[in-house]
DNA sequence: GTGAAAGCGCTAACAT
DNA sequence: ATGTTAGCGCTTTCAC
């Protein structure tokens, strides 16, 4: 579909009466080229409308200048904020971004990994589906020396060490549960997605630790695993009805489901937090404005994206020492009304 | 950073004792190659772990198999759903996606356009910032025959015709305002972002049309332009206090600001909808669960992304007839509690 | 400090 | 139905 002939370094060379190699060097500020030659080359390139052909350059250098991103959902409040952070850093460092979403399907994730590989991304950022068990599809990346950085939904990768960017989900789960206990809850339900996923199992472990710490008997019946979408509230409610002793507190592993529950409870005439206290996870926008406002764990999405991208870019730029690290970002319990059984003074509304 | 030598079509050719071109043709199912030869080639490619070098292929074909996407924000509920739709279609058709966000900055938008150009995307999908006036940065795309499709935030592009995917914002603005009037509102405020942008100015025009249709005097003081973010509610509220006659209805050009207003009004002891009725725009998740639930205009994000991507891909695949079209997707007024002054029966909760 | 030349891996026009 | 050949535009080694 292209029409006009493109300007190449040969065209510039011809006009300036120098060789194409000098032009190539000049354009990339090679130290052996005289300053004024570089100037002449760049000026001419500009005035001729030269645009470097990245395919040729990539082919020659065997580097794509592109970072691949695979995540479960683009249309998720939290995840899109991570992408936003990734985009920001990548853009600053001159990397392009190829993005694809797995939509929580392991098959699609595998397909996406294959696409990223054949697109020859320089590095890969990935947040796994809830159901991902094996990571061997990533083998060829690491065997070839293409760095992979996991973020948020991560997994141990036997045989390979990869950098990770996460929060301390166990501690966060502890904090959330501990808060409910301090508010007087004695029978706390944990509403989760697939416990295969680190984010949900670690939060679960934190939940159990907090119970144990307060010498509260852990009742496995109170762990309810389901998809944490908008229908989650209704499912949890019907689950509640099946239980002999109704819980007096709920720790939901994400805000979307927590909000959906609050909605259900209110519909059913239950009072939040008096009948049942609720803590969510993510601090999405909605948690601030729902009524009662939702106590939740704040979790820095944009920063997570930025750190993940920086970590990868660092590996890409310094090819010498590959330092594998796990970056743990701070989370924070944001106390709002949905959990305040003891009516304390709320924090400043700026939270 | 790559280590092992890659398998090329020459390696396959040598093993099978045929020529590289036959391998190349076989791999892309060229009709002139015998079925069984194709089989042998593909089997061998698979067993040797062949991976096509897209740089070389792209260089040769002068096609990147990549679609560029530029939009204001990735971390916006609506926009990320559009991206989700784009990703879905692109992925189905074997296109990669390069995504960048302008963050509502015209400068960044221009820089992104330049990057997309030098990345040699096959086509571009773009939703403009609120402040974009001129489109000449896109000239080189169109002069070179690279198709550009606008979605959502679009603009007339003098000298070039491009396909667009939008909703009828004027009609939607009319519907929203008309609904408020039917509910008995007589002094309706329009809260908007920059009226340079089609989405906001068209909604504004619809607002005016509805007023006119009901013979209500249009008071320019009641159009309040500001950034439609979470702080918008507070700004609108202080604006309200400056007005002689307080409005009894608000049409906000997005849900985020509508929700923020409701929050403010409630804080200030005003009742929604009785003191002031509110209609938003976008039907984001939160509008369903806020109290009172928010009347809004539904607006199909994922579909918009899918249609935009399909439109572009169609142009990319059929290079003969370039049919320029504007696709207008359906919007829908979703009536909820925030606007119901006449307590009518609400629609089914499935809304 | 600059030039000549080879080659990255693929595709397609032109042969046969 | 398959092979030969040239070349996409760039980078880089080696030469001077």
XYZ file of C-alpha atoms (C1' of nucleotides) in Angstrom:
734
model
C 0.000 0.000 0.000
C 3.001 2.271 0.381
C 3.358 4.706 -2.416
C 6.337 7.033 -2.463
C 9.823 5.677 -2.240
C 11.362 5.993 1.190
C 14.474 7.972 1.884
C 17.320 5.657 2.893
C 20.759 6.278 4.306
C 22.077 5.716 0.798
C 20.119 8.687 -0.451
C 21.588 10.834 2.268
C 25.056 9.473 1.581
C 24.776 10.267 -2.104
C 23.734 13.845 -1.504
C 26.469 14.460 1.028
C 29.030 12.582 -0.995
C 29.951 10.274 1.825
C 29.326 6.591 2.418
C 26.234 4.985 3.807
C 28.180 3.585 6.720
C 29.193 7.043 7.786
C 25.602 8.124 7.628
C 24.566 5.159 9.711
C 27.237 5.943 12.263
C 26.460 9.618 12.275
C 22.808 8.999 12.906
C 23.622 6.951 15.964
C 26.282 9.352 17.265
C 29.201 7.062 16.732
C 32.223 8.570 18.585
C 34.538 8.104 15.622
C 32.561 10.486 13.444
C 33.479 14.165 13.457
C 31.007 16.435 15.178
C 30.406 18.560 12.121
C 29.909 15.506 9.907
C 27.292 14.308 12.337
C 25.601 17.682 12.142
C 25.570 17.669 8.364
C 24.200 14.146 8.309
C 21.460 14.867 10.789
C 20.454 18.099 9.131
C 20.251 16.431 5.773
C 18.328 13.490 7.189
C 15.838 15.883 8.660
C 15.431 17.970 5.564
C 15.049 14.912 3.356
C 12.463 13.485 5.728
C 14.499 10.410 6.504
C 12.846 7.866 8.738
C 14.887 4.954 9.882
C 13.629 1.586 8.767
C 13.272 -0.295 11.988
C 12.724 -3.609 10.270
C 16.124 -3.464 8.643
C 17.696 -2.220 11.820
C 16.012 -4.881 13.895
C 16.936 -7.571 11.428
C 20.540 -6.517 11.528
C 20.722 -5.999 15.286
C 18.393 -8.824 16.122
C 16.612 -6.640 18.623
C 13.065 -5.368 18.359
C 13.077 -2.518 20.838
C 9.748 -3.868 21.921
C 8.461 -5.131 25.222
C 5.659 -7.646 25.365
C 2.935 -7.393 27.993
C 0.520 -10.203 28.776
C -2.141 -9.795 31.410
C -5.519 -11.268 32.237
C -7.748 -8.296 31.444
C -7.291 -4.878 29.976
C -10.744 -3.824 31.075
C -10.014 -4.090 34.738
C -9.549 -1.011 36.801
C -6.468 -2.275 38.541
C -4.822 -3.930 35.604
C -5.304 -1.061 33.243
C -3.599 1.181 35.749
C -0.645 -1.196 35.754
C -0.501 -1.012 31.984
C -0.609 2.723 32.244
C 2.507 2.635 34.427
C 4.236 0.226 32.087
C 3.437 2.374 29.101
C 4.817 5.424 30.826
C 8.195 3.873 31.580
C 8.517 2.065 28.285
C 7.737 5.223 26.413
C 10.312 7.183 28.390
C 12.967 4.650 27.502
C 12.046 4.428 23.857
C 10.549 0.974 23.948
C 7.400 0.007 22.161
C 4.747 -2.061 23.819
C 2.951 -5.055 22.417
C 0.000 -5.885 24.600
C -2.307 -8.850 24.711
C -4.787 -10.137 27.215
C -5.338 -13.727 28.231
C -8.905 -13.136 29.417
C -8.173 -15.594 32.205
C -7.797 -18.391 29.710
C -4.703 -20.534 29.981
C -4.960 -21.448 26.307
C -5.046 -17.848 25.271
C -2.153 -17.112 27.544
C -0.122 -19.806 25.856
C -1.066 -18.485 22.440
C -0.097 -14.988 23.492
C 3.249 -16.173 24.748
C 3.870 -17.804 21.384
C 2.952 -14.605 19.576
C 5.240 -12.558 21.757
C 8.029 -14.956 21.045
C 7.604 -14.827 17.327
C 7.292 -11.062 17.482
C 10.747 -11.256 18.999
C 10.063 -8.978 21.902
C 13.222 -7.993 23.749
C 11.610 -8.812 27.056
C 8.318 -9.911 28.525
C 6.145 -8.628 31.340
C 3.487 -11.044 32.423
C 0.730 -11.344 34.977
C -0.693 -14.851 34.973
C -4.243 -16.127 34.775
C -5.735 -17.546 37.953
C -5.481 -21.032 36.590
C -1.955 -21.093 35.200
C -0.087 -24.056 36.665
C 2.895 -24.583 34.438
C 5.232 -22.035 32.977
C 7.106 -24.190 30.492
C 5.794 -22.137 27.595
C 8.194 -19.515 28.789
C 11.160 -21.847 28.572
C 12.196 -20.736 25.147
C 12.348 -17.137 26.261
C 14.742 -17.890 29.066
C 16.766 -20.397 27.115
C 17.279 -17.695 24.549
C 18.175 -15.154 27.199
C 15.059 -13.035 26.782
C 14.254 -11.662 30.223
C 10.831 -12.230 31.721
C 9.491 -10.201 34.622
C 6.377 -11.289 36.472
C 4.064 -8.829 38.150
C 1.142 -9.185 40.517
C -0.009 -12.687 39.610
C 3.277 -14.509 39.769
C 4.489 -18.047 40.172
C 7.591 -19.941 41.143
C 9.303 -21.050 38.001
C 11.338 -24.148 38.674
C 14.620 -24.128 36.826
C 14.566 -20.444 36.028
C 14.791 -17.402 38.189
C 12.889 -14.346 37.122
C 12.384 -10.973 38.681
C 9.004 -10.266 40.177
C 7.062 -7.239 41.268
C 4.395 -7.920 43.839
C 2.893 -6.790 47.073
C 3.000 -8.810 50.269
C -0.359 -10.445 49.809
C -0.012 -12.543 52.912
C 0.623 -9.521 55.072
C -2.190 -7.671 53.344
C -4.548 -10.564 53.994
C -3.416 -10.537 57.578
C -4.002 -6.808 57.890
C -7.480 -7.035 56.444
C -8.528 -9.937 58.640
C -6.861 -8.524 61.715
C -8.770 -5.313 61.237
C -12.060 -7.181 61.088
C -11.191 -9.054 64.248
C -10.285 -5.849 66.010
C -13.660 -4.540 65.028
C -15.205 -7.418 66.896
C -15.845 -9.883 64.110
C -15.641 -13.478 65.225
C -16.785 -15.400 62.227
C -15.047 -14.079 59.144
C -15.566 -15.339 55.663
C -12.867 -15.182 53.000
C -14.196 -14.709 49.475
C -11.599 -15.554 46.891
C -10.873 -16.588 43.349
C -8.834 -19.690 42.510
C -6.424 -20.462 45.338
C -3.892 -21.658 42.797
C -3.022 -18.039 42.210
C -0.476 -16.509 44.547
C -2.511 -13.385 45.142
C -5.475 -15.349 46.415
C -3.644 -18.086 48.263
C -1.310 -15.642 49.998
C -4.218 -13.496 51.087
C -5.836 -16.679 52.305
C -2.757 -17.579 54.283
C -2.724 -14.120 55.819
C -6.359 -14.584 56.749
C -5.575 -17.865 58.461
C -2.572 -16.363 60.243
C -4.659 -13.541 61.622
C -7.314 -15.939 62.875
C -4.655 -18.083 64.479
C -3.011 -15.084 66.037
C -6.275 -14.167 67.675
C -6.965 -17.772 68.581
C -10.031 -17.971 66.416
C -10.886 -21.381 65.088
C -10.410 -21.529 61.332
C -13.485 -22.942 59.656
C -12.748 -24.099 56.090
C -16.419 -23.691 55.277
C -15.869 -19.981 55.494
C -13.508 -19.893 52.561
C -15.625 -19.371 49.477
C -13.925 -19.686 46.124
C -15.667 -18.265 43.098
C -15.101 -15.894 40.221
C -14.646 -12.413 41.663
C -16.813 -10.605 39.181
C -19.924 -8.525 39.572
C -22.101 -11.554 40.096
C -19.905 -12.662 42.945
C -22.069 -10.796 45.443
C -25.138 -12.808 44.597
C -23.250 -16.091 44.770
C -21.741 -15.218 48.102
C -25.111 -14.291 49.440
C -26.669 -17.585 48.509
C -23.664 -19.286 50.028
C -24.275 -17.337 53.232
C -27.785 -18.649 53.414
C -26.494 -22.204 53.407
C -24.285 -21.666 56.426
C -25.481 -22.637 59.900
C -23.845 -19.708 61.619
C -23.916 -16.583 59.591
C -20.553 -14.792 59.415
C -20.276 -11.339 60.887
C -17.424 -10.244 58.674
C -16.231 -10.746 55.133
C -12.805 -10.315 53.666
C -13.154 -10.213 49.893
C -10.065 -10.613 47.758
C -11.148 -7.848 45.437
C -13.237 -4.708 45.543
C -15.496 -5.607 42.667
C -16.866 -8.550 44.579
C -16.894 -6.664 47.884
C -18.979 -3.921 46.325
C -21.298 -6.453 44.777
C -21.764 -8.063 48.173
C -22.543 -4.824 49.914
C -25.121 -4.209 47.247
C -26.669 -7.623 47.853
C -26.642 -7.275 51.600
C -28.358 -3.939 51.422
C -30.982 -5.361 49.090
C -31.588 -8.153 51.557
C -32.000 -5.701 54.397
C -28.754 -6.540 56.127
C -26.799 -3.668 57.527
C -23.150 -3.187 56.659
C -21.124 -3.078 58.888
C -23.469 -3.787 61.789
C -24.827 -7.122 60.634
C -21.818 -7.902 58.562
C -18.584 -5.993 58.104
C -16.817 -6.004 54.738
C -13.236 -5.451 53.695
C -12.196 -5.490 50.065
C -8.955 -5.377 48.147
C -7.598 -2.969 45.511
C -8.948 0.424 46.448
C -10.644 1.000 43.140
C -12.477 4.240 42.598
C -15.854 2.848 43.472
C -14.790 1.825 46.970
C -14.623 5.462 47.992
C -18.115 6.391 46.854
C -20.194 3.365 47.581
C -22.308 3.520 50.695
C -21.071 2.560 53.144
C -17.643 3.367 51.793
C -15.508 0.285 51.538
C -12.575 -0.541 53.765
C -9.946 -2.011 51.507
C -6.291 -2.655 50.836
C -4.649 -0.053 48.692
C -2.318 -1.457 46.160
C -0.334 0.756 43.842
C -1.204 -0.211 40.272
C 0.547 2.468 38.285
C 3.676 2.122 40.417
C 3.637 -1.616 40.001
C 3.625 -1.129 36.243
C 6.407 1.412 36.420
C 8.606 -0.761 38.600
C 7.988 -3.851 36.495
C 8.864 -1.972 33.329
C 11.947 -0.362 34.869
C 13.162 -3.691 36.142
C 12.872 -5.214 32.723
C 14.386 -2.263 30.906
C 17.324 -2.291 33.267
C 17.984 -5.911 32.366
C 17.676 -5.057 28.711
C 20.096 -2.170 28.852
C 22.807 -3.577 31.133
C 23.450 -6.912 29.537
C 26.318 -7.769 31.884
C 25.024 -8.582 35.350
C 21.587 -10.119 35.404
C 20.437 -9.411 38.922
C 17.267 -11.280 39.700
C 15.162 -9.595 42.300
C 11.725 -9.600 43.803
C 10.373 -6.143 44.426
C 7.703 -5.967 47.087
C 5.646 -2.798 47.000
C 3.883 -1.358 50.010
C 0.208 -1.963 50.505
C -1.943 -0.084 52.943
C -5.150 -0.774 54.786
C -7.633 1.988 54.110
C -10.247 2.002 56.823
C -13.650 3.244 55.765
C -17.173 2.698 56.946
C -17.944 -0.808 55.725
C -15.942 -2.348 58.543
C -16.284 0.117 61.398
C -18.318 -1.666 64.020
C -16.680 0.296 66.795
C -17.470 3.760 65.587
C -14.040 5.291 65.713
C -12.937 8.508 64.183
C -12.396 7.978 60.519
C -9.219 9.070 58.851
C -9.112 12.202 56.800
C -11.328 11.959 53.729
C -8.250 12.333 51.555
C -7.725 8.588 51.921
C 21.620 -11.219 24.136
C 20.479 -14.064 21.915
C 22.560 -17.158 22.237
C 21.857 -20.140 20.006
C 21.751 -19.788 16.274
C 18.257 -19.553 14.900
C 16.826 -22.044 12.456
C 16.193 -20.405 9.074
C 14.354 -21.518 5.991
C 17.751 -22.318 4.509
C 18.368 -24.888 7.197
C 15.039 -26.499 6.464
C 15.718 -26.368 2.733
C 19.067 -28.057 3.132
C 17.684 -30.916 5.188
C 14.814 -31.516 2.798
C 16.971 -31.019 -0.257
C 14.757 -28.345 -1.734
C 15.197 -24.623 -2.191
C 14.616 -21.934 0.360
C 11.918 -20.326 -1.757
C 9.947 -23.534 -1.783
C 10.188 -23.623 1.965
C 9.060 -20.016 2.150
C 6.136 -20.746 -0.130
C 5.259 -23.933 1.655
C 5.165 -22.202 4.983
C 2.666 -19.685 3.671
C 0.540 -22.255 1.848
C 1.338 -21.061 -1.626
C -1.140 -22.754 -4.003
C 1.597 -23.806 -6.407
C 3.259 -26.070 -3.879
C 2.232 -29.701 -3.673
C 0.210 -30.665 -0.631
C 2.665 -33.284 0.486
C 5.631 -30.963 0.041
C 3.871 -28.468 2.249
C 3.357 -31.172 4.831
C 7.011 -32.208 4.761
C 8.113 -28.576 5.061
C 5.805 -27.835 7.947
C 6.657 -31.004 9.782
C 10.339 -30.340 9.433
C 9.930 -26.724 10.468
C 8.119 -27.841 13.562
C 10.608 -30.508 14.488
C 13.549 -28.179 13.943
C 11.890 -25.502 16.047
C 11.734 -23.019 13.207
C 10.390 -19.592 14.059
C 9.878 -17.163 11.267
C 11.947 -14.012 11.508
C 9.355 -11.303 11.304
C 11.933 -8.569 10.891
C 13.183 -10.072 7.695
C 9.678 -10.768 6.528
C 8.528 -7.276 7.395
C 11.542 -5.729 5.738
C 10.889 -7.658 2.615
C 7.132 -7.161 2.536
C 7.266 -3.673 3.945
C 4.411 -4.492 6.244
C 4.591 -4.767 9.990
C 1.449 -6.718 10.708
C 0.975 -4.285 13.521
C -1.784 -1.865 14.367
C -1.064 1.237 16.376
C -3.492 2.451 19.014
C -3.343 5.903 20.555
C -5.822 6.967 23.190
C -6.012 9.442 26.033
C -5.909 7.071 28.978
C -5.450 3.383 29.499
C -6.561 3.622 33.101
C -10.056 4.698 32.270
C -12.881 2.282 32.650
C -14.419 3.113 29.308
C -11.253 3.410 27.304
C -9.713 0.227 28.591
C -12.839 -1.602 27.532
C -12.396 -0.192 24.038
C -8.821 -1.437 24.001
C -10.068 -4.786 25.126
C -12.335 -4.932 22.080
C -9.551 -3.821 19.775
C -7.194 -6.408 21.177
C -9.761 -9.112 20.670
C -10.278 -8.385 16.971
C -6.639 -7.716 16.219
C -5.624 -10.924 17.871
C -8.223 -12.863 15.886
C -6.849 -11.484 12.667
C -3.219 -12.034 13.557
C -2.302 -8.411 14.064
C -0.130 -7.175 16.846
C -1.023 -4.097 18.798
C 1.243 -1.239 19.712
C -0.461 0.918 22.294
C 0.376 4.295 23.701
C -1.525 6.836 25.703
C -1.509 10.572 25.239
C -2.587 11.286 28.815
C -4.661 14.142 27.403
C -1.530 15.947 26.307
C -1.415 17.178 22.743
C 2.392 17.089 22.780
C 2.439 13.496 23.868
C -0.149 12.670 21.255
C 2.074 14.150 18.587
C 5.078 12.247 19.903
C 3.059 9.046 19.926
C 1.964 9.593 16.362
C 5.603 10.001 15.362
C 6.550 6.801 17.151
C 3.748 4.916 15.480
C 4.920 6.166 12.138
C 8.485 5.138 12.637
C 7.335 1.791 13.977
C 5.720 1.476 10.590
C 2.367 0.352 11.813
C 0.114 -0.901 9.027
C -2.747 1.196 10.314
C -3.649 3.489 13.151
C -6.584 3.661 15.545
C -6.822 6.899 17.416
C -9.022 8.613 19.961
C -7.988 12.226 20.379
C -7.241 14.295 23.429
C -9.807 16.867 24.441
C -7.571 19.649 23.251
C -6.453 18.392 19.875
C -7.177 21.023 17.245
C -5.071 20.108 14.273
C -4.502 16.756 12.724
C -1.643 17.538 10.380
C 0.673 15.196 12.241
C -1.328 12.469 10.635
C -0.672 13.769 7.142
C 2.268 11.527 6.503
C 0.203 8.472 7.325
C -2.420 9.311 4.788
C -0.008 10.532 2.160
C 1.708 7.190 2.445
C -1.582 5.342 2.261
C -1.570 4.114 5.835
C -5.194 3.993 6.933
C -6.266 5.846 10.034
C -9.521 5.131 11.849
C -10.818 7.457 14.523
C -12.943 6.262 17.391
C -14.960 8.021 20.063
C -13.068 11.311 20.220
C -12.932 12.172 16.577
C -12.432 15.225 14.453
C -13.059 16.420 10.947
C -9.843 16.107 9.020
C -9.782 18.627 6.194
C -8.193 17.230 3.089
C -8.413 13.626 4.140
C -11.325 11.339 4.744
C -11.012 8.749 7.429
C -13.390 6.197 8.805
C -14.802 6.829 12.226
C -16.559 4.856 14.898
C -18.679 6.907 17.241
C -21.995 7.156 18.941
C -24.540 9.868 18.251
C -23.449 12.150 21.038
C -25.889 14.846 20.091
C -28.801 12.481 20.268
C -27.485 11.045 23.512
C -27.173 14.521 24.987
C -30.694 15.181 23.868
C -31.969 11.980 25.421
C -30.294 12.718 28.721
C -31.559 16.282 28.917
C -34.988 15.392 27.676
C -35.284 12.783 30.366
C -34.424 15.340 33.031
C -37.008 17.715 31.652
C -39.612 14.994 31.621
C -38.811 14.402 35.247
C -39.737 17.979 35.927
C -36.366 19.681 35.897
C -36.501 23.245 34.727
C -33.013 24.488 35.337
C -30.516 21.970 34.055
C -26.793 22.308 34.258
C -24.456 20.725 31.751
C -21.107 19.671 33.191
C -18.553 19.049 30.515
C -14.928 18.830 29.574
C -13.433 20.915 26.774
C -16.088 21.779 24.210
C -13.501 21.515 21.483
C -13.954 17.780 21.638
C -16.756 16.314 19.567
C -18.016 14.139 22.370
C -18.540 17.099 24.678
C -19.702 19.636 22.151
C -22.162 17.253 20.537
C -23.617 16.346 23.900
C -23.838 20.045 24.580
C -25.693 20.610 21.343
C -28.092 17.833 22.246
C -28.626 19.471 25.604
C -29.449 22.762 23.920
C -31.740 21.085 21.430
C -33.697 19.419 24.186
C -34.080 22.665 26.072
C -35.208 24.376 22.922
C -37.640 21.630 22.115
C -39.254 22.084 25.492
C -39.136 25.849 25.164
C -36.783 26.240 28.083
C -34.531 29.251 27.994
C -30.912 28.217 27.554
C -28.737 29.872 30.152
C -25.033 29.783 29.178
C -24.125 30.146 32.837
C -25.382 26.635 33.310
C -22.723 25.117 31.113
C -19.765 24.348 33.313
C -16.571 23.264 31.631
C -13.908 21.576 33.719
C -11.833 18.436 33.863
C -14.193 15.515 34.353
C -12.153 13.715 36.957
C -12.913 12.737 40.513
C -12.461 16.263 41.778
C -15.033 17.486 39.313
C -17.796 17.028 41.875
C -16.250 19.463 44.303
C -15.648 22.039 41.604
C -19.167 21.748 40.324
C -20.498 22.135 43.807
C -18.618 25.356 44.454
C -19.806 26.552 41.068
C -23.354 25.800 42.142
C -22.941 27.984 45.178
C -22.072 30.922 42.955
C -25.251 30.654 40.939
C -28.237 32.821 41.773
C -30.789 30.177 40.979
C -29.689 26.749 41.904
C -30.235 24.152 39.170
C -32.613 21.292 39.810
C -30.938 18.921 37.405
C -27.477 18.099 36.144
C -26.413 16.382 32.993
C -22.781 15.350 33.394
C -20.803 14.311 30.348
C -19.259 11.393 32.176
C -20.094 9.072 35.036
C -16.938 9.712 37.004
C -17.894 13.335 37.504
C -21.571 12.505 37.999
C -20.689 10.089 40.761
C -18.369 12.630 42.338
C -21.172 15.171 42.312
C -23.660 12.864 43.904
C -21.099 12.243 46.586
C -20.660 15.984 47.143
C -24.367 16.676 47.159
C -24.978 14.010 49.718
C -22.184 15.363 51.883
C -23.767 18.779 51.683
C -27.127 17.411 52.697
C -28.767 17.800 49.321
C -31.024 15.014 48.217
C -30.542 13.370 44.859
C -32.840 13.336 42.915
C -35.298 15.406 44.923
C -33.198 18.526 45.341
C -31.194 17.887 42.272
C -31.463 15.144 39.671
C -28.358 13.774 38.023
C -27.716 12.019 34.732
C -24.274 10.757 33.775
C -22.684 9.273 30.711
C -20.879 5.964 30.086
C -22.612 3.440 32.306
C -19.480 2.454 34.137
C -19.706 -0.218 36.778
C -19.968 2.217 39.648
C -23.110 3.850 38.300
C -25.072 0.714 39.115
C -24.017 0.460 42.729
C -23.787 4.034 43.892
C -26.690 5.308 45.947
C -28.832 6.562 44.454
C -27.984 4.514 41.404
C -27.029 6.717 38.501
C -29.138 7.323 35.434
C -26.735 7.354 32.535
C -26.162 6.792 28.856
C -24.913 3.364 28.008
C -22.233 3.333 25.391
C -20.712 0.124 24.138
C -16.969 0.289 24.757
C -15.871 -3.209 23.848
C -18.031 -3.123 20.719
C -16.619 0.218 19.728
C -13.143 -1.260 19.935
C -14.164 -4.287 17.953
C -15.811 -2.268 15.222
C -12.919 0.167 14.986
C -10.425 -2.668 14.711
C -12.534 -4.553 12.168
C -12.951 -1.454 10.071
C -9.223 -0.907 9.976
C -8.362 -4.529 9.358
C -10.816 -4.635 6.493
C -9.024 -1.719 4.883
C -5.715 -3.423 5.459
C -6.780 -6.691 3.913
C -8.760 -5.485 0.887
C -6.364 -3.039 -0.637
C -8.568 -2.332 -3.641
C -11.625 -0.305 -2.651
C -11.058 2.058 0.210
C -14.552 2.679 1.480
C -14.591 5.457 4.006
C -17.421 5.165 6.455
C -18.653 6.507 9.734
C -20.102 3.840 11.969
C -22.532 5.121 14.554
C -23.159 2.703 17.391
C -26.325 2.668 19.437
C -26.419 4.350 22.784
C -29.137 3.842 25.343
C -30.543 5.848 28.211
C -30.458 3.752 31.373
C -32.910 5.185 33.850
C -31.994 4.645 37.467
C -32.765 6.420 40.692
C -30.621 9.526 40.497
C -33.030 11.193 38.123
C -36.406 9.794 39.091
C -38.311 12.708 40.526
C -41.605 11.227 39.433
C -41.318 7.907 41.185
C -42.079 5.624 38.318
C -41.561 1.939 38.152
C -37.913 1.260 37.498
C -36.798 -1.020 34.755
C -35.670 -4.510 35.486
C -32.525 -4.568 37.640
C -30.700 -6.277 34.800
C -30.141 -2.825 33.351
C 37.653 9.543 10.616
C 35.710 7.266 6.808
C 34.736 3.687 3.122
C 33.907 -1.079 1.057
C 31.621 -5.027 1.426
C 29.161 -8.655 3.425
C 25.134 -10.362 5.312
C 20.943 -10.382 8.690
C 16.429 -13.897 6.766
C 13.015 -13.459 3.963
C 10.061 -12.920 -0.463
C 8.897 -12.537 -5.220
C 9.854 -11.787 -10.070
C 11.463 -14.461 -13.343
C 12.962 -18.662 -14.948
C 12.263 -23.654 -16.103
C 5.657 -27.458 -9.049
C 10.068 -25.868 -7.925
C 14.657 -23.298 -8.340
C 17.634 -19.021 -9.123
C 18.523 -14.692 -8.020
C 18.268 -10.220 -6.399
C 17.424 -7.069 -2.961
C 14.539 -4.979 1.119
C 17.762 -1.077 4.469
C 20.582 -1.390 7.837
C 24.965 -2.366 10.778
C 29.510 -3.650 11.418
C 33.990 -5.798 10.562
C 37.869 -4.903 8.384
C 40.697 -2.078 5.813
C 43.009 2.289 4.933
